[in-house]
Tab-separated table of C-alpha atoms and ligand atoms in Angstrom:
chain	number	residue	atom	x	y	z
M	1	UNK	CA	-15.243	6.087	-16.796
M	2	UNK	CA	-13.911	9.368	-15.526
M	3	UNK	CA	-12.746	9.190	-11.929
M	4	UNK	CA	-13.605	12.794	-11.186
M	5	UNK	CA	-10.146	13.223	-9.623
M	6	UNK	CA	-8.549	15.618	-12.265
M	7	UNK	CA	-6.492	18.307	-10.480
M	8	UNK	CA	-6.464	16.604	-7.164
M	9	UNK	CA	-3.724	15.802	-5.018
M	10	UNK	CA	-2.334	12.324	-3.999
M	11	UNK	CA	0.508	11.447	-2.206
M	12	UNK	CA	1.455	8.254	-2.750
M	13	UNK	CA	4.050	6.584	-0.011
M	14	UNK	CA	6.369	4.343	-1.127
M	15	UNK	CA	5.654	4.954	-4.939
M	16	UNK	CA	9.187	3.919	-6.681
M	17	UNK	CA	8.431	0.753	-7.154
M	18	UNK	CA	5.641	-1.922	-6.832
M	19	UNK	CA	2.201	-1.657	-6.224
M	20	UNK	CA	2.885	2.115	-5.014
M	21	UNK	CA	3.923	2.805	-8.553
M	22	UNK	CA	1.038	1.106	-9.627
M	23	UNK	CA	-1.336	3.287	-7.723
M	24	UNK	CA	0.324	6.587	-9.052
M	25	UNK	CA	-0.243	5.420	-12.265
M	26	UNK	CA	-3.558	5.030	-12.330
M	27	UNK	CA	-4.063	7.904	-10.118
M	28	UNK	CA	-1.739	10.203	-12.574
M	29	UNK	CA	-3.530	8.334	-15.598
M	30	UNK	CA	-6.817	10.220	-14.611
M	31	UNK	CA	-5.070	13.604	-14.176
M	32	UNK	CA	-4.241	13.492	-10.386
M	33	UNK	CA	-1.732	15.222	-9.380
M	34	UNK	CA	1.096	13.876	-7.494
M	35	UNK	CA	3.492	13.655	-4.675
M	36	UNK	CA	5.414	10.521	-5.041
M	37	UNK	CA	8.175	9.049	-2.283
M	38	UNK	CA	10.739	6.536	-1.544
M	39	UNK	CA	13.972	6.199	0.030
M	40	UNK	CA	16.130	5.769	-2.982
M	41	UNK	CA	16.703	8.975	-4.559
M	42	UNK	CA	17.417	7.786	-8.317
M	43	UNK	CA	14.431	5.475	-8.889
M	44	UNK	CA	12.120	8.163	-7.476
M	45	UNK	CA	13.116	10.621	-10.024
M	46	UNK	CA	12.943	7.762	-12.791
M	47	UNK	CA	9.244	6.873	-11.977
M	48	UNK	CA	8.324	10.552	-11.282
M	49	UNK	CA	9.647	11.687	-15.108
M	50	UNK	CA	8.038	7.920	-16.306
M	51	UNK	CA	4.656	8.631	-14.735
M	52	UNK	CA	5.122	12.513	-16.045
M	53	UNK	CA	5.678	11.652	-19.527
M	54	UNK	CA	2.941	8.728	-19.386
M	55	UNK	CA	0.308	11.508	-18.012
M	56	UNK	CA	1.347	15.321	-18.634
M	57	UNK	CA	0.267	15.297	-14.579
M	58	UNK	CA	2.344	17.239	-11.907
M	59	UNK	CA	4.728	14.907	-10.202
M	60	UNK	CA	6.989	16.338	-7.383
M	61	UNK	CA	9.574	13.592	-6.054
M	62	UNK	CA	10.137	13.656	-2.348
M	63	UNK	CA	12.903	11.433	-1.323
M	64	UNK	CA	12.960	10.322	2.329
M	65	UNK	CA	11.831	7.749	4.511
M	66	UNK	CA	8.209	7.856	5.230
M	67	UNK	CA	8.677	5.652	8.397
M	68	UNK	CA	10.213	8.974	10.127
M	69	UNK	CA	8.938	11.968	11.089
M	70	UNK	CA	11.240	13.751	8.778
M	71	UNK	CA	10.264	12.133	5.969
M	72	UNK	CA	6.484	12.105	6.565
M	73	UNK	CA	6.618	16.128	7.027
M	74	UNK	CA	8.627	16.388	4.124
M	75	UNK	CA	6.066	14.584	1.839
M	76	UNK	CA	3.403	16.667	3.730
M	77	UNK	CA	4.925	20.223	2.960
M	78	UNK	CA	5.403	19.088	-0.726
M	79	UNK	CA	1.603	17.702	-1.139
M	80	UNK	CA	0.168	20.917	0.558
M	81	UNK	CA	-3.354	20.023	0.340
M	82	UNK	CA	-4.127	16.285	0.059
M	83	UNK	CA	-7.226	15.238	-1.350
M	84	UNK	CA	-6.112	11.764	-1.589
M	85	UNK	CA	-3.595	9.624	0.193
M	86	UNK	CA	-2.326	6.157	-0.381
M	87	UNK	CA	0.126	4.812	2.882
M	88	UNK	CA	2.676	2.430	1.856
M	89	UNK	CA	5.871	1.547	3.337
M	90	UNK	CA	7.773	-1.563	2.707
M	91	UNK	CA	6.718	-4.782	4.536
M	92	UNK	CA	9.105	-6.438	7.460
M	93	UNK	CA	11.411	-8.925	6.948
M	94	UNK	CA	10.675	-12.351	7.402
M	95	UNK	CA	11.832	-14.672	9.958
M	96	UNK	CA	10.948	-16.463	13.114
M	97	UNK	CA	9.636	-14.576	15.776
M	98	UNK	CA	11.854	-16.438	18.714
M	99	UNK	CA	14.491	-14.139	16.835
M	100	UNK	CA	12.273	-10.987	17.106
M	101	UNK	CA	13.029	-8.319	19.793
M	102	UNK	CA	11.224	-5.491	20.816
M	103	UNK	CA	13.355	-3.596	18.683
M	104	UNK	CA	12.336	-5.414	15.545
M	105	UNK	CA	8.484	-5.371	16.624
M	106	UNK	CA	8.504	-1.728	17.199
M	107	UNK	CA	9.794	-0.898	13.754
M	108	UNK	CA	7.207	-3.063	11.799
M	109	UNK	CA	4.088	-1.170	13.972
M	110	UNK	CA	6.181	2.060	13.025
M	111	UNK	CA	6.154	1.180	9.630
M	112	UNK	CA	2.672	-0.758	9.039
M	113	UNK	CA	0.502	0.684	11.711
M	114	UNK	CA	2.089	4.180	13.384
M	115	UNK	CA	2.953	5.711	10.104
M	116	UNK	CA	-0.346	5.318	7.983
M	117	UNK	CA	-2.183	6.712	11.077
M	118	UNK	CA	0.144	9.851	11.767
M	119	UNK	CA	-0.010	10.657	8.045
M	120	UNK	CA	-4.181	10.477	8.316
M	121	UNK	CA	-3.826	12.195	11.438
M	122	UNK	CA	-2.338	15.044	9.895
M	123	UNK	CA	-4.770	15.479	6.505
M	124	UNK	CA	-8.002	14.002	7.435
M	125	UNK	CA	-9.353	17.243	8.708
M	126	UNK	CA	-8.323	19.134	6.204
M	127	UNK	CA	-10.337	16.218	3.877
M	128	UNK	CA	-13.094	17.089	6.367
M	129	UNK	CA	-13.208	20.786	5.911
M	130	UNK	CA	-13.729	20.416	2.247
M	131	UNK	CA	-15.639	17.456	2.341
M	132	UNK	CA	-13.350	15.278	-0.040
M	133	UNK	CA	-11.273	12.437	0.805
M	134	UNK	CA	-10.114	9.040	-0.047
M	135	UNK	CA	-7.635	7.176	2.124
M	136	UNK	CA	-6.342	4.173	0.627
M	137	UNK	CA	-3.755	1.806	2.938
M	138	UNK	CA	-2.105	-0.809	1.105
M	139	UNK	CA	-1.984	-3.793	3.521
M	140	UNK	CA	-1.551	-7.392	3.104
M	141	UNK	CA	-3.704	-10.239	2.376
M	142	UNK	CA	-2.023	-11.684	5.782
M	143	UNK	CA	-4.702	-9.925	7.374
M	144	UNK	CA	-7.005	-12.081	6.276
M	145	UNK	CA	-4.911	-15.355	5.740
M	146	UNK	CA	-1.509	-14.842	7.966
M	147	UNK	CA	1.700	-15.807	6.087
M	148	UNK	CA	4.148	-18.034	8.845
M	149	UNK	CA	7.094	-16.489	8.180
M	150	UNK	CA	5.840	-12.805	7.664
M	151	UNK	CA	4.897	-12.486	11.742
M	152	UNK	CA	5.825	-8.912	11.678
M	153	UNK	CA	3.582	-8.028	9.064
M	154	UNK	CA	0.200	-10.076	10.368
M	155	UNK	CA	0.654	-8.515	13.668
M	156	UNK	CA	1.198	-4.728	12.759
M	157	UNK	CA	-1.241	-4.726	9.606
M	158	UNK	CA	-3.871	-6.338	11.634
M	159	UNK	CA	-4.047	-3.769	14.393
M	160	UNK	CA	-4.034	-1.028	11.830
M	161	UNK	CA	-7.158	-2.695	10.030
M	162	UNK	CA	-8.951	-2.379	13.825
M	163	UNK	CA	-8.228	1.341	13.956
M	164	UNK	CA	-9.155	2.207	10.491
M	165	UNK	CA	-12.322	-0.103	10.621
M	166	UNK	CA	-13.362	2.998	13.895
M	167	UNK	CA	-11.883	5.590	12.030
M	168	UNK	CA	-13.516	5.323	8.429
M	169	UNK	CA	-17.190	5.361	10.375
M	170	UNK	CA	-16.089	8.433	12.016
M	171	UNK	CA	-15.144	10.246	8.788
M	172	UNK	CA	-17.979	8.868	6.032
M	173	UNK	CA	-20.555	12.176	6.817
M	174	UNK	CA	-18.080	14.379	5.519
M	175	UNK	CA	-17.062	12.286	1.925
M	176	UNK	CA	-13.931	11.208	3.652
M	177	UNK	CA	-13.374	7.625	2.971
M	178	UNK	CA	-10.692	5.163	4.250
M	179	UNK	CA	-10.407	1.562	2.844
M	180	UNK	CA	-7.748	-0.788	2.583
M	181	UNK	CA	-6.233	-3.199	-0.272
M	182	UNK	CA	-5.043	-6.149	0.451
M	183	UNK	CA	-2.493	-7.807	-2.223
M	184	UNK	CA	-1.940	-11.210	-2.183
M	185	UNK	CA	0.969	-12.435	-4.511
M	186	UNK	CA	2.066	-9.658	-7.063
M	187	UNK	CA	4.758	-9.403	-9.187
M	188	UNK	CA	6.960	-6.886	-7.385
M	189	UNK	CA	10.802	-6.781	-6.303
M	190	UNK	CA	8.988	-7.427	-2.384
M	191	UNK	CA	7.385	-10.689	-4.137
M	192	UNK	CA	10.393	-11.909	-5.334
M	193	UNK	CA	12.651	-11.158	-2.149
M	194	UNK	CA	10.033	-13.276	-0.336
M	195	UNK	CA	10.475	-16.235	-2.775
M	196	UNK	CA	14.756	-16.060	-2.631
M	197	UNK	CA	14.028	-16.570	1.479
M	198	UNK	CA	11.466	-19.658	1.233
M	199	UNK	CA	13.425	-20.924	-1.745
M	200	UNK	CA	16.692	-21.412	0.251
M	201	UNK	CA	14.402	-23.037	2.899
M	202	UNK	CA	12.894	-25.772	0.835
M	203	UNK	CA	16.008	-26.354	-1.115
M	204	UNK	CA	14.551	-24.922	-4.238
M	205	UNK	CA	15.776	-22.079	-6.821
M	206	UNK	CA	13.472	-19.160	-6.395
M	207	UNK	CA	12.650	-19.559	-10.036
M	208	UNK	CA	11.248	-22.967	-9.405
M	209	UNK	CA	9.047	-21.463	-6.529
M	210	UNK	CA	7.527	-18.642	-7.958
M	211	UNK	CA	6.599	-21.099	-10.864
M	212	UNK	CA	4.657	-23.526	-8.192
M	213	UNK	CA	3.300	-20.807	-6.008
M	214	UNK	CA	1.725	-19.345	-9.100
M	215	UNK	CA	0.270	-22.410	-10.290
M	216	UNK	CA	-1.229	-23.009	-7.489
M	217	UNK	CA	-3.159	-19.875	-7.344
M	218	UNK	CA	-6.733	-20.097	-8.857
M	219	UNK	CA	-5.698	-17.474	-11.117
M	220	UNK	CA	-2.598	-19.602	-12.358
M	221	UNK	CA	-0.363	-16.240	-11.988
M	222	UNK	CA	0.808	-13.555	-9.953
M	223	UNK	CA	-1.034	-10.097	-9.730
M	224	UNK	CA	0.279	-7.343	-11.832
M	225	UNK	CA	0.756	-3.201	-10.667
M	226	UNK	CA	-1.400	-2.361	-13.487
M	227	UNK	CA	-4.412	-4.106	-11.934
M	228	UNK	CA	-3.644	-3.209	-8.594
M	229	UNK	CA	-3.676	0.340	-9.206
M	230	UNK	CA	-6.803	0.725	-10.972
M	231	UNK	CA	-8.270	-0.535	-7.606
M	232	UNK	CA	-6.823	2.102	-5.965
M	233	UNK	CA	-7.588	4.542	-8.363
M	234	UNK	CA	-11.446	3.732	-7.985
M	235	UNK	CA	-11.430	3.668	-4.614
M	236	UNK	CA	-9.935	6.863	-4.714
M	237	UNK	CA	-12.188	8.327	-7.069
M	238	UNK	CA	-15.574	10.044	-6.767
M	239	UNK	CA	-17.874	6.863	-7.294
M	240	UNK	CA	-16.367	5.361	-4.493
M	241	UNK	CA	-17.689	7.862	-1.837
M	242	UNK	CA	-20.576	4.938	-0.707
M	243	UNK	CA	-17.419	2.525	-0.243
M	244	UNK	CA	-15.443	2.810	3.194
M	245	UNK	CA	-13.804	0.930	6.169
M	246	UNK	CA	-13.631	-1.827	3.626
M	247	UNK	CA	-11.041	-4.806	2.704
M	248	UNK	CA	-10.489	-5.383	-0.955
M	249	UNK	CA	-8.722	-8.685	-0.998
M	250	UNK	CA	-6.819	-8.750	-4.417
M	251	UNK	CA	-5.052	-12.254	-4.438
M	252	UNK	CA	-6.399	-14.247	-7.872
M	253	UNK	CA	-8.805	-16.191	-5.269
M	254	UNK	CA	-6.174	-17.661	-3.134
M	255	UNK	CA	-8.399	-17.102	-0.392
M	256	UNK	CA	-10.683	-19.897	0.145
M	257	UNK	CA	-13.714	-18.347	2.225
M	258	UNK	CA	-17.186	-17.502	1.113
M	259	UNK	CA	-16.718	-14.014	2.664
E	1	NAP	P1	8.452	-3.311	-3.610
E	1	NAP	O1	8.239	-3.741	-4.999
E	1	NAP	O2	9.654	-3.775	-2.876
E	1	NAP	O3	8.373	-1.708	-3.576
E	1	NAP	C1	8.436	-1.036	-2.364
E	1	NAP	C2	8.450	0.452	-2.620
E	1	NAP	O4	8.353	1.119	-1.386
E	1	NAP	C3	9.721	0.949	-3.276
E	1	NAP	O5	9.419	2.057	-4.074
E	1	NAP	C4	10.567	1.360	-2.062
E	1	NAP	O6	11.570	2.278	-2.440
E	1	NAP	C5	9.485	1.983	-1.198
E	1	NAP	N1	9.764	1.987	0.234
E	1	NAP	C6	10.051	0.917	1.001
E	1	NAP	N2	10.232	1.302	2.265
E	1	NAP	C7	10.055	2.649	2.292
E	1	NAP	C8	10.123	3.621	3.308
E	1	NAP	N3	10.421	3.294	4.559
E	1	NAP	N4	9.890	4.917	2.991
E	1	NAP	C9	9.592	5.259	1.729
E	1	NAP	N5	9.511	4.378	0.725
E	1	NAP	C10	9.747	3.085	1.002
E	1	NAP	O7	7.235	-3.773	-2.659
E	1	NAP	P2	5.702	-4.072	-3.032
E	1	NAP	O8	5.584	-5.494	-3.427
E	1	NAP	O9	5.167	-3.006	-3.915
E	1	NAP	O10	5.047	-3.988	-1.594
E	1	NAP	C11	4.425	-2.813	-1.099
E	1	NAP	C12	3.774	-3.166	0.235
E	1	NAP	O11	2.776	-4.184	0.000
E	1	NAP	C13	4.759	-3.751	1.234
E	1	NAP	O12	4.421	-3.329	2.527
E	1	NAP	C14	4.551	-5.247	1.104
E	1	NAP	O13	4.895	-5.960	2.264
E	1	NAP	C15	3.049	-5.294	0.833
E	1	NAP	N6	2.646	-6.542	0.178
E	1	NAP	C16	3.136	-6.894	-1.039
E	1	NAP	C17	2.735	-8.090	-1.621
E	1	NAP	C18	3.251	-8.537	-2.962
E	1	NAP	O14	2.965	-9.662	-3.380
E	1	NAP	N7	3.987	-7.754	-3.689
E	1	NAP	C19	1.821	-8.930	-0.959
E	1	NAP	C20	1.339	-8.526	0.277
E	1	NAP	C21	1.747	-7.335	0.839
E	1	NAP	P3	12.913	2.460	-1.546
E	1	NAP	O15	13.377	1.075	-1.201
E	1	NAP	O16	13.845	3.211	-2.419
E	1	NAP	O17	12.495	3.237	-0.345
């Protein structure tokens, strides 16, 4: 199926590694072009010339921190026009939130809540004006089904899913569509971190882990980028202009509910 996205824009946060990477894939894959950041310099470049060669699409690299306000107008003066964005930012650490200060609490809602809605804030009406637009926020599955020890992340994630569920009704007459993805477990350097800290806890190796929690998902395995992105890539694409202020759970049917 062709997306209808040739020759578009994305800008895809967070895009180095993970399911970012796996979004501008799929999104390069059916001739977007992209804008692609991270913080670390040297595994931006090596996805940009991986997704480049993979593609023949436009990739411009934009190293920076897209938790700032440098690095979000940075990104922004690259892209020029977006016709599609995808907000990412890493997830908070774990922990226990006795240990939490304000501090800590402020960054996560920077980073999971503050910075997908500044970067909407500055290209929805430009979306509007030429009535095309697909917002995709990667989110968590914690939403839905809050992880313990990730606090940080069902709080913050949770009150961006209440603005965007406003916001996306708002936008929808002018073929500007926000929805959100929810991973549960996928393979990913994030995934893995996550294990090393509940390994220690339960006195396991994180090998050992990983091997149980993936059993023990319906779909006997973790998710992979590849699948994740071409979730994104639909919902970014022109069939999906019916589709918005919606929660695609992607978690192998971990969670148990009807809806
Ligand atoms: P990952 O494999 O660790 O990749 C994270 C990517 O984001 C890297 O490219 C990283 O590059 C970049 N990044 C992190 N912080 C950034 C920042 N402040 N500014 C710009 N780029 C930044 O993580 P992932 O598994 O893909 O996770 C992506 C998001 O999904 C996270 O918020 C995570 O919490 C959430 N999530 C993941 C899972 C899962 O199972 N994987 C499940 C639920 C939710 P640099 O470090 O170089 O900046």
């Amino acid at each position: 199926m062709d997306l209808g996205i040739r020759g578009k824009t994305a800008l895809v946060c967070a895009a180095s590694k993970g399911l970012g990477k796996g979004c501008a894939l799929a999104l390069a894959r059916d001739g977007a072009n992209l804008v692609i950041t991270a913080r670390g310099k040297e595994a931006l470049e090596a996805t940009a010339e991986e997704i480049r060669k993979a593609s023949g699409v436009e990739v411009t690299a934009v190293a920076g921190d897209i938790t700032t306000p440098e690095g979000r107008a940075s990104a922004l003066k690259a892209a020029g026009q977006v016709d599609i964005l995808v907000n990412n930012a890493g997830g908070p650490p774990p922990g226990d939130f006795r240990n939490w200060s304000r501090e800590d609490w402020v960054k996560a809602l920077d980073a999971n809540m503050l910075t997908p809605i500044e970067l909407i804030k500055a290209v929805v009406d430009g979306m509007i004006g030429r009535k095309f637009g697909r917002i995709v926020n990667i989110t968590s599955g914690a939403v839905k089904m809050p992880i313990p020890e990730l606090g940080l992340s069902n709080g913050a994630r949770t009150g961006l899913h209440g603005f965007i569920a406003g916001l996306s009704r708002q936008v929808a007459q002018h073929n500007v569509t926000i929805n959100n993805l929810l991973p549960g477990p996928f393979d990913t350097d994030r995934l893995r971190g996550n294990m090393e800290f509940n390994a220690k806890k339960l006195g396991k190796t994180a090998a050992e882990l990983a091997k149980q929690r993936a059993e023990a998902n319906p779909s006997k395995r973790f998710g992979n980028i590849e699948e994740f992105g071409a979730a994104c890539a639909f919902l970014a694409s022109v069939h999906a202009g019916y589709i918005t202020g919606q929660n695609l759970l992607m978690d192998g049917g971990a969670f148990p509910g009807t809806f």
